[in-house]
Short mmCIF file of C-alpha atoms and ligand atoms in Angstrom, two decimals:
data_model
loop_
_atom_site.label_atom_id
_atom_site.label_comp_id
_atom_site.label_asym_id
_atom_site.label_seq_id
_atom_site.Cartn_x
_atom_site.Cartn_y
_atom_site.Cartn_z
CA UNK C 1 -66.30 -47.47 -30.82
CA UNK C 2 -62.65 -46.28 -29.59
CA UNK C 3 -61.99 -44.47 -26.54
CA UNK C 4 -64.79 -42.77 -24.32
CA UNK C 5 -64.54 -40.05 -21.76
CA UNK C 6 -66.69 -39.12 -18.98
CA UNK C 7 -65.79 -36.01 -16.81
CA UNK C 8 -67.68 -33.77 -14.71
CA UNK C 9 -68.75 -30.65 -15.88
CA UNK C 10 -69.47 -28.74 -12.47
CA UNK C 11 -67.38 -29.05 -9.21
CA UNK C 12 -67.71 -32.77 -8.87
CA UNK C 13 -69.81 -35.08 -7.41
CA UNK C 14 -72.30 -35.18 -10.61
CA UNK C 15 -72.50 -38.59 -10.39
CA UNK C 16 -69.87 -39.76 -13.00
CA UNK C 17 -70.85 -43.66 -11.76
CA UNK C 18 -74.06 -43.26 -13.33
CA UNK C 19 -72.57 -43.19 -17.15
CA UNK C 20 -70.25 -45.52 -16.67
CA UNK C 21 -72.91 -47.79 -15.53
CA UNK C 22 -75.20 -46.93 -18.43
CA UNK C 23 -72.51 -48.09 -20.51
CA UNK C 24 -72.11 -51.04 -18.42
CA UNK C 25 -71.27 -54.73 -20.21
CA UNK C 26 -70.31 -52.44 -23.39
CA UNK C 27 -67.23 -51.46 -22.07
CA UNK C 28 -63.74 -53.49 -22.06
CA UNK C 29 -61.18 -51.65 -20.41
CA UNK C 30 -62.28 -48.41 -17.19
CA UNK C 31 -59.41 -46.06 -16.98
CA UNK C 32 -59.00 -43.95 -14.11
CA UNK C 33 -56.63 -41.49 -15.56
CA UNK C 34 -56.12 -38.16 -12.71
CA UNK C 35 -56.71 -37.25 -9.07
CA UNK C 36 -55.83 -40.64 -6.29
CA UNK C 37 -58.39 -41.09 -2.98
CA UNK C 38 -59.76 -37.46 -3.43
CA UNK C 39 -62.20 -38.72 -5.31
CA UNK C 40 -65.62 -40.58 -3.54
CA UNK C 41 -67.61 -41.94 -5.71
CA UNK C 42 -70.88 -43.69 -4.49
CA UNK C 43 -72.68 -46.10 -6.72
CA UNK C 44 -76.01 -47.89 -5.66
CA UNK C 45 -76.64 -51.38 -7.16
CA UNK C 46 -79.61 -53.04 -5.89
CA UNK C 47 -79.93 -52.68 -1.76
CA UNK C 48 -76.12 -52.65 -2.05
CA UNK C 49 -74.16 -49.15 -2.04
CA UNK C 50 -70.65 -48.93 -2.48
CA UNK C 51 -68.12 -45.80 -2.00
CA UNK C 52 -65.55 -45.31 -3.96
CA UNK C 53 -62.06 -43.20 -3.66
CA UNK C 54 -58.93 -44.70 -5.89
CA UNK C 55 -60.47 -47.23 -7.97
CA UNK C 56 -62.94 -46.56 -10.93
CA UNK C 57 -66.56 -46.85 -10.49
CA UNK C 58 -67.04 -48.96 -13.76
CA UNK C 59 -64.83 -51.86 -11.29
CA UNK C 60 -68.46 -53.03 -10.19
CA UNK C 61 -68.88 -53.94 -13.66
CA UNK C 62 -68.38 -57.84 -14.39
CA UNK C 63 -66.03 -58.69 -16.94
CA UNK C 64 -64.43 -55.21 -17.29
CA UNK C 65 -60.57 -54.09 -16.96
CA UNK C 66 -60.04 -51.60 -14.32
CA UNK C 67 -56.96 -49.49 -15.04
CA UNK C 68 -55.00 -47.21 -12.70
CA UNK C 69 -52.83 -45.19 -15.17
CA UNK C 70 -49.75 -42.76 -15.03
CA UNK C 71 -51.98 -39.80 -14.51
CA UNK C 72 -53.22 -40.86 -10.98
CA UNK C 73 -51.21 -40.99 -7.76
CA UNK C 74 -51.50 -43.75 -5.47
CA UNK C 75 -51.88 -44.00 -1.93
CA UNK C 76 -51.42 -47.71 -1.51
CA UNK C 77 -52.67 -48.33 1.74
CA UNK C 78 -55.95 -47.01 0.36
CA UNK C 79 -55.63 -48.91 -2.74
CA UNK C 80 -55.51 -52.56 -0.76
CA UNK C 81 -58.24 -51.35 1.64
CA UNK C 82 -60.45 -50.99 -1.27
CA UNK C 83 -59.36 -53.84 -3.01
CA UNK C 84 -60.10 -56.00 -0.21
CA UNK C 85 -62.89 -54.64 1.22
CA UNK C 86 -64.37 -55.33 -2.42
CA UNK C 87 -63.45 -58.85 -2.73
CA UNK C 88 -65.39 -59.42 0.54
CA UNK C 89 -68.08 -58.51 -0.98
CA UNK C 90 -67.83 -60.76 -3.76
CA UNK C 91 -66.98 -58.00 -6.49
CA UNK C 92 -64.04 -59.93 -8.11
CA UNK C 93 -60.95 -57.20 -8.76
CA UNK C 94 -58.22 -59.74 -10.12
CA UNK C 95 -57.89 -57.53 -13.06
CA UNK C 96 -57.00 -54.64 -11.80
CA UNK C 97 -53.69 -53.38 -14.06
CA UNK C 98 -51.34 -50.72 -12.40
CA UNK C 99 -49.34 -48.07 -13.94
CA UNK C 100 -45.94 -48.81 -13.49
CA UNK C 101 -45.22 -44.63 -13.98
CA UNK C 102 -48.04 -43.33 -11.49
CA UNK C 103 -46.45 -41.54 -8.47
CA UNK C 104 -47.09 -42.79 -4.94
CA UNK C 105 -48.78 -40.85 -2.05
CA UNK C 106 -46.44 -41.07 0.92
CA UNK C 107 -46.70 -40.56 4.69
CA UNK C 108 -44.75 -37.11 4.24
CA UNK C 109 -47.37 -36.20 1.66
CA UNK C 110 -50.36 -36.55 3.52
CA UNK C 111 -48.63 -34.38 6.21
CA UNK C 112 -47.54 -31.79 4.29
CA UNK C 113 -51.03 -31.80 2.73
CA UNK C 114 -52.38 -31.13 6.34
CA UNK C 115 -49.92 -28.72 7.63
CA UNK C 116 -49.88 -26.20 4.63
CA UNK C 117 -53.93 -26.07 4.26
CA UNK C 118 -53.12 -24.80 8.69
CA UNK C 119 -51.21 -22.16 8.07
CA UNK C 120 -53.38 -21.11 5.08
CA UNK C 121 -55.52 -20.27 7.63
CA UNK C 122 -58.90 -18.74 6.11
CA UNK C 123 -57.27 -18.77 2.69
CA UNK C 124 -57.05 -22.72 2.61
CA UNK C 125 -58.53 -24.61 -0.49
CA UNK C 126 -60.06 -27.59 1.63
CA UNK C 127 -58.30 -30.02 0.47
CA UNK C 128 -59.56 -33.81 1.05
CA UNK C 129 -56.15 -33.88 3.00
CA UNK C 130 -55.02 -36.73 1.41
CA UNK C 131 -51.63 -35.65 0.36
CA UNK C 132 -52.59 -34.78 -3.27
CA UNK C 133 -51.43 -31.95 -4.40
CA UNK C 134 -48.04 -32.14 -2.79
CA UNK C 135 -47.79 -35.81 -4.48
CA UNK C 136 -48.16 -33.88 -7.57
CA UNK C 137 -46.41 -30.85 -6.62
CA UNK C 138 -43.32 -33.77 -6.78
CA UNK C 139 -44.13 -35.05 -9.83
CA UNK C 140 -43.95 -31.80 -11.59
CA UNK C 141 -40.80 -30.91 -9.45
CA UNK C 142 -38.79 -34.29 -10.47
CA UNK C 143 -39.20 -35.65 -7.21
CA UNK C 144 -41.06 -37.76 -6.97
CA UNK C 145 -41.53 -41.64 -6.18
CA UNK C 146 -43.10 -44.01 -8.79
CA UNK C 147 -44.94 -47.25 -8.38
CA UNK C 148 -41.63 -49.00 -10.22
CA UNK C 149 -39.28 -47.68 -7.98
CA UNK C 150 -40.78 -49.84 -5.40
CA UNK C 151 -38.98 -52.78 -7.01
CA UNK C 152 -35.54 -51.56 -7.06
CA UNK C 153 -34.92 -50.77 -3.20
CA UNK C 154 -31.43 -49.01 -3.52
CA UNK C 155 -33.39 -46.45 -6.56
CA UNK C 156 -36.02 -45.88 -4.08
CA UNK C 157 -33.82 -45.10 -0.92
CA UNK C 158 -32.43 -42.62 -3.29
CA UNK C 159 -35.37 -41.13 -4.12
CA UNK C 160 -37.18 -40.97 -0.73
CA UNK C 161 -33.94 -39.50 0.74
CA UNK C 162 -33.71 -36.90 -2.16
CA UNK C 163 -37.14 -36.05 -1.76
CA UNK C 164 -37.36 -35.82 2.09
CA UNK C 165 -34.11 -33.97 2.53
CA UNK C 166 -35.45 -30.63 1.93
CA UNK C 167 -39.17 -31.63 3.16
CA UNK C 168 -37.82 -32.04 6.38
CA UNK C 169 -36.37 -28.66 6.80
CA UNK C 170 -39.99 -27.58 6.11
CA UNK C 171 -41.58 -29.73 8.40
CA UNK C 172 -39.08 -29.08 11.57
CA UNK C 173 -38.09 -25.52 10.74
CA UNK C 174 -41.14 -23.79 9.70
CA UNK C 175 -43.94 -26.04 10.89
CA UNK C 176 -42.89 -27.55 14.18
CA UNK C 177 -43.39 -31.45 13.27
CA UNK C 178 -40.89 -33.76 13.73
CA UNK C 179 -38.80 -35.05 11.29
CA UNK C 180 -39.46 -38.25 8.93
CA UNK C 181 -37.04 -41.07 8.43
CA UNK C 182 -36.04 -42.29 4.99
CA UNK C 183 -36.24 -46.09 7.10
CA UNK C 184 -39.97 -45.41 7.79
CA UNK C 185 -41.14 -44.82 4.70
CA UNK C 186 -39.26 -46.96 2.85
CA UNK C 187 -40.08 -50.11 4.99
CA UNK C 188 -43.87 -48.78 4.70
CA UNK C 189 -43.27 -48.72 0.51
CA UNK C 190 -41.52 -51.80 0.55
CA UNK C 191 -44.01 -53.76 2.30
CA UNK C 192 -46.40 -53.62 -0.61
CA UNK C 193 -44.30 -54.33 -3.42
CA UNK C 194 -44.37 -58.08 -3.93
CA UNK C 195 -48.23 -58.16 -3.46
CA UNK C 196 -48.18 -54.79 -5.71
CA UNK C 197 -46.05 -56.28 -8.61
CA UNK C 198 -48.17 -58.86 -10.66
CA UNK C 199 -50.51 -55.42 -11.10
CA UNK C 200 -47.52 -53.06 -12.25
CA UNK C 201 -47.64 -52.80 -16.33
CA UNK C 202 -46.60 -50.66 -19.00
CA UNK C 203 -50.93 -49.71 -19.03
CA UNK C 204 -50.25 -47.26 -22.22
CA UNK C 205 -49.04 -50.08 -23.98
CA UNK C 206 -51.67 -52.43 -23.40
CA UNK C 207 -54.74 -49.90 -23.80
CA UNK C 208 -52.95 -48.88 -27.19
CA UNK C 209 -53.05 -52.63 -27.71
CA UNK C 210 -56.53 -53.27 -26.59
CA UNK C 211 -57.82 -49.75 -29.06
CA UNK C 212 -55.95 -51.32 -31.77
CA UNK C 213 -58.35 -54.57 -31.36
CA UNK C 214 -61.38 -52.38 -30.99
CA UNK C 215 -62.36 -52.89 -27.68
CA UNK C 216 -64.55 -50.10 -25.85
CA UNK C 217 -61.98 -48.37 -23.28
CA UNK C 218 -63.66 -45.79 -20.85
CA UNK C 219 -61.74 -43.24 -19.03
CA UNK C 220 -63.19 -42.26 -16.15
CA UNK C 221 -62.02 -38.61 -14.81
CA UNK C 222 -62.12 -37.84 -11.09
CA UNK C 223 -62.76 -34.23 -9.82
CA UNK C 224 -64.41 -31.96 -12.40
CA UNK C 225 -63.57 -29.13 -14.85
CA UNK C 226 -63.99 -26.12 -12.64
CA UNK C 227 -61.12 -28.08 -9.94
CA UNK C 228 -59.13 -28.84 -13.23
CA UNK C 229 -55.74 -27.08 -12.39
CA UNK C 230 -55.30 -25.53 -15.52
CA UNK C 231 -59.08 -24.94 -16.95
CA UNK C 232 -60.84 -24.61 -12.81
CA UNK C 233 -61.17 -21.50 -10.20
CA UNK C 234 -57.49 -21.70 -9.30
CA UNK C 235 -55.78 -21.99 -6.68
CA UNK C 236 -59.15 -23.52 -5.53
CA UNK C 237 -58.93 -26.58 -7.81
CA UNK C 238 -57.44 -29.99 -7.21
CA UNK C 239 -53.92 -30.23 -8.44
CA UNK C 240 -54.55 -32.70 -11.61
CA UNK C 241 -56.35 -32.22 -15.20
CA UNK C 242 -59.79 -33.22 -14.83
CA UNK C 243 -60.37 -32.39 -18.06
CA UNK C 244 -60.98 -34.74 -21.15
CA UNK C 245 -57.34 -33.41 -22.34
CA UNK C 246 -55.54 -35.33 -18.89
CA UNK C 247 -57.20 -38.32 -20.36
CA UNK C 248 -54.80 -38.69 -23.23
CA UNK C 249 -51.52 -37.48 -20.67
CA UNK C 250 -52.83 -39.50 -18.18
CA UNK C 251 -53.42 -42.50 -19.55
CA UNK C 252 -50.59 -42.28 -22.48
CA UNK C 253 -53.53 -42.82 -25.63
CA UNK C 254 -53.37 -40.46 -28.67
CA UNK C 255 -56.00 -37.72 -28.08
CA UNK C 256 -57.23 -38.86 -31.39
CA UNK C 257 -58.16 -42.18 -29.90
CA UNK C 258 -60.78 -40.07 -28.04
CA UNK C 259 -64.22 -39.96 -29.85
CA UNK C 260 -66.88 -39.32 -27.46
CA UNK C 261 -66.97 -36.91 -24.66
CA UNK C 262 -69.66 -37.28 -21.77
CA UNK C 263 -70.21 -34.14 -19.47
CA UNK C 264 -71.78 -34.86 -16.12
CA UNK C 265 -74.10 -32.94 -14.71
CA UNK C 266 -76.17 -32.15 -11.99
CA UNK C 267 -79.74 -31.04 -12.03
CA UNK C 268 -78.34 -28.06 -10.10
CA UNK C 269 -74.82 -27.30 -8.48
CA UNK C 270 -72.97 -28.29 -5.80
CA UNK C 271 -69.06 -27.76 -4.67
CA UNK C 272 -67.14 -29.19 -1.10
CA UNK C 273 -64.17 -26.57 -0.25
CA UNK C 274 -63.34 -23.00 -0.73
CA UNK C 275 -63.71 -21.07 -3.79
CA UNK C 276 -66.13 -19.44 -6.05
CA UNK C 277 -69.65 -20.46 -6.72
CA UNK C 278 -71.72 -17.57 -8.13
CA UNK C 279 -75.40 -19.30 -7.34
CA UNK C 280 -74.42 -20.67 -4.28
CA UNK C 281 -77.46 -20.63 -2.16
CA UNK C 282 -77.62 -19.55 1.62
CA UNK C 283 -81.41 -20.02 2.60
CA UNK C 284 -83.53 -22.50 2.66
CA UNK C 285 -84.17 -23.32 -0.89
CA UNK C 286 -79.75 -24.62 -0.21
CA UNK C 287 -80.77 -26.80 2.83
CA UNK C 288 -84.06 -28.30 1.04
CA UNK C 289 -81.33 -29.14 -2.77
CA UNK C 290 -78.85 -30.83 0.58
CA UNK C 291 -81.03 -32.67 2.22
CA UNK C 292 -82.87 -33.90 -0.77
CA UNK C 293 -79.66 -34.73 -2.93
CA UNK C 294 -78.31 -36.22 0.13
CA UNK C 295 -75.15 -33.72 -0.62
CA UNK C 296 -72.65 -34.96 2.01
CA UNK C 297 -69.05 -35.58 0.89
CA UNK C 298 -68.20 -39.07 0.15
CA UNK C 299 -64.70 -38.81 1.51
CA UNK C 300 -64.46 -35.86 4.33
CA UNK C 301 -68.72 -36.17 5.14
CA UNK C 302 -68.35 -32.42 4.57
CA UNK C 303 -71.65 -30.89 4.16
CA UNK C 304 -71.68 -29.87 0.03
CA UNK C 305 -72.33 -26.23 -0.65
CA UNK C 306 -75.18 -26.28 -2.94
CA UNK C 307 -76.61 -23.72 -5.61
CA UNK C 308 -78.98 -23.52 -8.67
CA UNK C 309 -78.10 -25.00 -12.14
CA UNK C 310 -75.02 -22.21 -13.83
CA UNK C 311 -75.50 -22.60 -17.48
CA UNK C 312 -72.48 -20.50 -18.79
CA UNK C 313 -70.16 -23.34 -16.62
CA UNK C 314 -71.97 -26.05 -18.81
CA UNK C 315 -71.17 -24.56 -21.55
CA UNK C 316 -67.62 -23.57 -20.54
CA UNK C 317 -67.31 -27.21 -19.67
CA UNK C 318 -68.76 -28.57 -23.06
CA UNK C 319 -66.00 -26.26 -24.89
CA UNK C 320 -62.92 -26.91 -22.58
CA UNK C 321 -63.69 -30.96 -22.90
CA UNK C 322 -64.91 -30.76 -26.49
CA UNK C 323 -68.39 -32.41 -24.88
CA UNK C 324 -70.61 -34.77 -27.13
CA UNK C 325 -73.19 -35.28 -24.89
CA UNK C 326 -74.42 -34.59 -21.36
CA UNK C 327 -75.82 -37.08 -18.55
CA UNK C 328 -77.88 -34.32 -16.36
CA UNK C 329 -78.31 -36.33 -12.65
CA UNK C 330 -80.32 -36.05 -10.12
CA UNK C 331 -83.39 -34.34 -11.53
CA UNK C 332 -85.92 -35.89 -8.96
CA UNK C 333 -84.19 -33.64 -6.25
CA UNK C 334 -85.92 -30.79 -7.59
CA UNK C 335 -89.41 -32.03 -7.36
CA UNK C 336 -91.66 -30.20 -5.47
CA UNK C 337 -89.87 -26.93 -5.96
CA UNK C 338 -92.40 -24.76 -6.90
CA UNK C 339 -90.06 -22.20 -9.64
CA UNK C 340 -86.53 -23.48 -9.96
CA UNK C 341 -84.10 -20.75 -11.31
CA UNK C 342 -81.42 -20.97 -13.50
CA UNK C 343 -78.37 -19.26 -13.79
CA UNK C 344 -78.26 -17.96 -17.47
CA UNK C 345 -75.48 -15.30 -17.65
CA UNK C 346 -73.95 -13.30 -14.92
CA UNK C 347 -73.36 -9.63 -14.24
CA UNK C 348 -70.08 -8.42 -13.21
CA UNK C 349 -70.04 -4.73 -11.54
CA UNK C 350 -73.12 -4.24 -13.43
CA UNK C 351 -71.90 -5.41 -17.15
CA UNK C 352 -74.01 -8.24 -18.35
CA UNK C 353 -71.55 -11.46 -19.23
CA UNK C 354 -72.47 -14.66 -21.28
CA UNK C 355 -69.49 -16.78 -21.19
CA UNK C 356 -67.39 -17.89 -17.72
CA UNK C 357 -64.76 -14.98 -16.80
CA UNK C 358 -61.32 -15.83 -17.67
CA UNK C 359 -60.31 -12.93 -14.97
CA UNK C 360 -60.65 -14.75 -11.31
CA UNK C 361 -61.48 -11.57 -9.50
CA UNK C 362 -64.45 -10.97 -11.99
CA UNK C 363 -65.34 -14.88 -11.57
CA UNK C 364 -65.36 -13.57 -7.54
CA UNK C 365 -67.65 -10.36 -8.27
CA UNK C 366 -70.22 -12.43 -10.87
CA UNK C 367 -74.10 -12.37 -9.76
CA UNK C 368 -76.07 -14.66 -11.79
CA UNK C 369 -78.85 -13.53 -14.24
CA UNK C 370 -81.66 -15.73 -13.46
CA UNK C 371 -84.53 -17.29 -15.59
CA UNK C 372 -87.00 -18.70 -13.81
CA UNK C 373 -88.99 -22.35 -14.75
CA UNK C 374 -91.94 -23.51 -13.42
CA UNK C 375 -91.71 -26.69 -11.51
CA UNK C 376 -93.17 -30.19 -10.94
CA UNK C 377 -94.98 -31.99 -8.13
CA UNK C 378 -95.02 -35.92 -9.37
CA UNK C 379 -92.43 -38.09 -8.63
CA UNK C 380 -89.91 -38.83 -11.14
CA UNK C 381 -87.51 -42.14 -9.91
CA UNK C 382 -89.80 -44.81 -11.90
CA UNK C 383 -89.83 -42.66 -15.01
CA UNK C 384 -87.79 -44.67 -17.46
CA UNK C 385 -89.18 -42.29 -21.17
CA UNK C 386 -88.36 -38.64 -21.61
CA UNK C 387 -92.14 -38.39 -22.77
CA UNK C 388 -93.33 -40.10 -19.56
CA UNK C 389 -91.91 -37.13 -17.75
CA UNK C 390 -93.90 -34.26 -16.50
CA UNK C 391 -94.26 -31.09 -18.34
CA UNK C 392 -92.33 -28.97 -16.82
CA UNK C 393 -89.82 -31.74 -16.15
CA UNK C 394 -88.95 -31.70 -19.84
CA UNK C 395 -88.95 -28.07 -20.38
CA UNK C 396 -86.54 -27.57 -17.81
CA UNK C 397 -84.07 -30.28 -19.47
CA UNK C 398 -84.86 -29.34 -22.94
CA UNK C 399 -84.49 -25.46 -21.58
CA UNK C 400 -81.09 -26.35 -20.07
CA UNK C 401 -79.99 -28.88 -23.33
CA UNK C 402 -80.27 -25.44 -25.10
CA UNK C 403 -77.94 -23.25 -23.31
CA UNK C 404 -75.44 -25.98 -22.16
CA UNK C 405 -74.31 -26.43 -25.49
CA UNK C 406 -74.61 -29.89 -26.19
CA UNK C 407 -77.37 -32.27 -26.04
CA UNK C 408 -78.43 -34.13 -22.75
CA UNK C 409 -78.40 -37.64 -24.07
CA UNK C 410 -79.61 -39.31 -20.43
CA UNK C 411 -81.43 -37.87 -17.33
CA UNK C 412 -80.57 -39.37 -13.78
CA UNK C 413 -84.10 -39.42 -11.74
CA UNK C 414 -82.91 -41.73 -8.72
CA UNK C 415 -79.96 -43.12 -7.16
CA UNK C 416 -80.32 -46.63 -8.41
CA UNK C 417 -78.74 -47.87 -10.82
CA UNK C 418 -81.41 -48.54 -13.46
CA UNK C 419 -82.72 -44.86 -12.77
CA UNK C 420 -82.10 -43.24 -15.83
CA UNK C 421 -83.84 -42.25 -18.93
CA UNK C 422 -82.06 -42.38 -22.02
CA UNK C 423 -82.53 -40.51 -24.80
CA UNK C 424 -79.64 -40.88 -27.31
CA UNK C 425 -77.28 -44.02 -26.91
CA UNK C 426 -73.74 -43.25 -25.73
CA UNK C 427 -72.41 -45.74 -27.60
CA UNK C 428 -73.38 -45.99 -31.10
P1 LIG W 1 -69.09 -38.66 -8.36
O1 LIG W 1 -68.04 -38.09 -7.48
O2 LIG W 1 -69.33 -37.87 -9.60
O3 LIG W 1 -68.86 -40.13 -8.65
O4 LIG W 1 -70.46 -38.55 -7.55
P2 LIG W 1 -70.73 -38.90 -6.00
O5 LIG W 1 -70.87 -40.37 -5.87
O6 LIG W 1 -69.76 -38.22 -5.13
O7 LIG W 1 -72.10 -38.16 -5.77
C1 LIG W 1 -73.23 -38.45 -6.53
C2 LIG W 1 -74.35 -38.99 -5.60
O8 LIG W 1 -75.58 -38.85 -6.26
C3 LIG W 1 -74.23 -40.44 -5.24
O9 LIG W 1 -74.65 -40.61 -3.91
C4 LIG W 1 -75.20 -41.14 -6.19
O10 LIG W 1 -75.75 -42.34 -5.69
C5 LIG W 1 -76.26 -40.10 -6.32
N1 LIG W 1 -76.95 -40.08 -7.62
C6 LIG W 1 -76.44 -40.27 -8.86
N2 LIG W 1 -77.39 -40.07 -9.80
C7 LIG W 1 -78.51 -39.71 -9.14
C8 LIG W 1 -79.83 -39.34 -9.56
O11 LIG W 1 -80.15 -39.27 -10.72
N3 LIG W 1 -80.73 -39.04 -8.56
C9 LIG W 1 -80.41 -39.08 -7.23
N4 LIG W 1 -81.33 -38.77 -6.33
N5 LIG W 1 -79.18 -39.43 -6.81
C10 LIG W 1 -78.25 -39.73 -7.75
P1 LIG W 2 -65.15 -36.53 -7.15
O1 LIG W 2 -64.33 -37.40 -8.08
C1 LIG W 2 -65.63 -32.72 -5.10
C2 LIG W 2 -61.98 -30.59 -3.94
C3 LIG W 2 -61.66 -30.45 -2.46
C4 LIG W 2 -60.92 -29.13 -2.48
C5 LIG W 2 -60.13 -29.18 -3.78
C6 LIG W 2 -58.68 -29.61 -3.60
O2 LIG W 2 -65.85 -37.28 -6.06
O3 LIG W 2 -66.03 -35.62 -7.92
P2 LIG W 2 -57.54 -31.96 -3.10
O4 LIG W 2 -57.64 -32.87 -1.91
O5 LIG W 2 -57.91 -32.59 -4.39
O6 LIG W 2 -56.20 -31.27 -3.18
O7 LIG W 2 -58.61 -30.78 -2.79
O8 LIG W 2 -60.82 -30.09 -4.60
N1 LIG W 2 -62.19 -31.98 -4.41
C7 LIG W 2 -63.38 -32.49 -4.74
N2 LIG W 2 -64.62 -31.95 -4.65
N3 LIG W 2 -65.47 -33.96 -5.61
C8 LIG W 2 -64.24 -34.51 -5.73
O9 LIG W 2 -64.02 -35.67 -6.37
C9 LIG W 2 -63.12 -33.79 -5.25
N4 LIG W 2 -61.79 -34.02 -5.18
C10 LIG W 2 -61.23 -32.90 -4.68
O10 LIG W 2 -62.84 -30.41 -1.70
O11 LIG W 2 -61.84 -28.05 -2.59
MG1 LIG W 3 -67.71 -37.66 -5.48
#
């Protein structure tokens, strides 16, 4: 089996550690391909629960290869926080392989992230404020600073003083900081790259290498399809692809090389920031899906914004990512819900539409068209057989599995990490 990809099909937070660990000793090589410390990813193994932000879930896997590739930017404070506060724990991360071409989240960064989201005022995106999009925002501009420039201290002074020249006209001029030094930051960069450099590697080569040998290579999207900054609700996206396309850019693989597409989803919807939702729920039916999912953002503790299950964005997402199969989480939230609705088209200033609008101000006007199931009172987290599950449990999957477009292959029912029933293998 060649190269896998998981994304999330929603607005994040579906649970993406839950496939990876399904796939779990099976896998070689976890890619981490877009996005940086944005991400929080929590993963429950045992009594222990981890969070995650710049490293890929599937690194709690023994045995497997984590890879940070050329799609993802760096904050490498963040990355040797992690790191270490892993190894105390005994998770062993001596692997880990580093994109030499990934771009590097710097102090100036972070505050520009900060400072433009203020004067947004109540047009902001609510960004995780971790310097993200204007990381990328250099990239894409030509200025930016890669993890190999770190090894060549007169290239990077050139760099950070080509890049902060005109940032610091921004920053004193129009938004009343103080300036940053080129000293400051490159000291700060500097002082990582000897205990950075046995990591740094040309990672397209070796997970070309390690496809050509047939070993099972995961990539392992962060973010989700509707903050994908191409395919999302722009401008309220993140500023990478979080689609299964970034996996091939990102990561430097042919998109050939990619076989098997897994779609994560929740049992319902959630989102953390501004933007769109159409079945965004204000009452208490939202409070009871936020208290029960435990929706509380992994990296800001912002309370989630939470909403029924939106079928035409599952089936937007299985098209945009070319999906193979969907993991639907957190199903046992919606026990004891006595009819759970789900969104099945929308209506836009009173026309009836199927598919996701491509026009954002329609995307802004759509009211769902809800069908309503019937739900479930038993609890679901030791079900381990699709048959074994209530009723009305399986109609609503089998319901959704039919207008998602794609099958739903596994069904999350618990946290843990052995809560999950399977019903097609992801690798075969
Ligand atoms: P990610 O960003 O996609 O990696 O997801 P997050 O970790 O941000 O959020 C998913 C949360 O749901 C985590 O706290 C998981 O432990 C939890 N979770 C995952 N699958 C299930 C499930 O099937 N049931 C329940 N109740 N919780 C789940
Ligand atoms: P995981 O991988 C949910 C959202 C932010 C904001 C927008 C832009 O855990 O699913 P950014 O800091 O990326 O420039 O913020 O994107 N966002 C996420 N929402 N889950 C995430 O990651 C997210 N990463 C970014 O809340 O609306
Ligand atoms: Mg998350």
């Amino acid at each position: 089996m060649p190269a896998i990809v998981i994304i999330g099909a929603q607005w994040g937070d579906e649970g993406k550690g839950k496939a990876t660990d399904l796939l779990g000793s099976r896998i070689d090589y976890v890619v981490k391909f877009n996005g940086g410390n944005n991400a929080g990813h929590t993963v429950v193994i045992g009594d222990q629960k981890y969070a995650l932000h710049l490293l890929p879930s599937g690194i709690l896997t023994e045995g497997v290869i984590p890879v940070i590739s050329n799609g993802v930017v760096i904050d490498i404070e963040v990355l040797f926080d992690e790191l270490e506060a892993l190894t105390a724990r005994g998770v062993d991360v001596s692997r880990l392989k580093v994109s030499a071409n990934a771009h590097v989240i710097t102090h100036y960064h972070r505050t520009l992230d900060k400072v433009t989201e203020r004067f947004l005022g109540k047009k902001q995106i609510g960004t995780t404020g971790r310097g993200i999009g204007p990381t990328y925002a250099d990239k894409i501009n030509r200025v930016g600073i890669r993890i190999q420039d770190l090894f060549d201290e007169n290239i990077l002074r050139q760099k950070v003083e080509a890049s902060l020249n005109q940032k610091n006209h921004l920053l004193v001029k129009i938004y009343n900081r103080r300036a940053i030094t080129v000293d400051e930051i490159v000291d700060n960069l500097l002082s990582y790259a000897e205990r950075l450099r046995p990591m740094v590697t040309d990672t397209a080569l070796e997970l070309h290498q390690a496809l050509e040998a047939g070993k099972v290579v995961l990539f392992e999207g962060g973010q989700a399809t509707m903050l994908d900054v191409d395919h999302g609700t722009y401008p309220y996206v993140t500023s990478s692809n979080a689609t299964a396309g970034g996996a091939a850019t990102g990561s430097g693989i042919g998109p050939g090389r990619i076989e098997r597409v897994i779609g994560i989803v929740k049992a319902y919807t959630t989102r953390v920031g501004s933007g769109p939702f159409p079945t965004e729920l204000f009452d208490e039916s939202g409070e009871f899906l936020r208290s029960k999912g435990f929706e509380f953002g992994t990296t800001t503790g912002r309370p989630r914004r939470t909403g029924w299950y939106d079928a035409p964005i599952a089936r937007y997402s299985a098209r945009i990512n070319g999906v193979t199969d969907f993991v639907m989480t957190k199903l046992d939230v919606l026990t004891g819900l006595k009819v759970i609705p789900v969104c099945v088209a929308y209506s836009v200033d009173g026309v009836r539409v199927e598919e996701v609008p491509v026009s954002q101000s329609d995307f802004h006007h759509a009211v769902p068209i809800y069908e309503e199931f019937p739900g479930w009172t038993e609890d679901l987290t030791e079900v381990r057989h699709f048959d074994d599950l209530p009723k009305n449990a399986q109609d609503y999957v089998l319901a959704i599995e039919a207008m998602s477009g794609s099958r739903v292959s596994a069904i999350g029912v618990g946290p843990g990490r052995d809560a999950i029933v399977v019903r097609h293998d992801l690798i075969d």
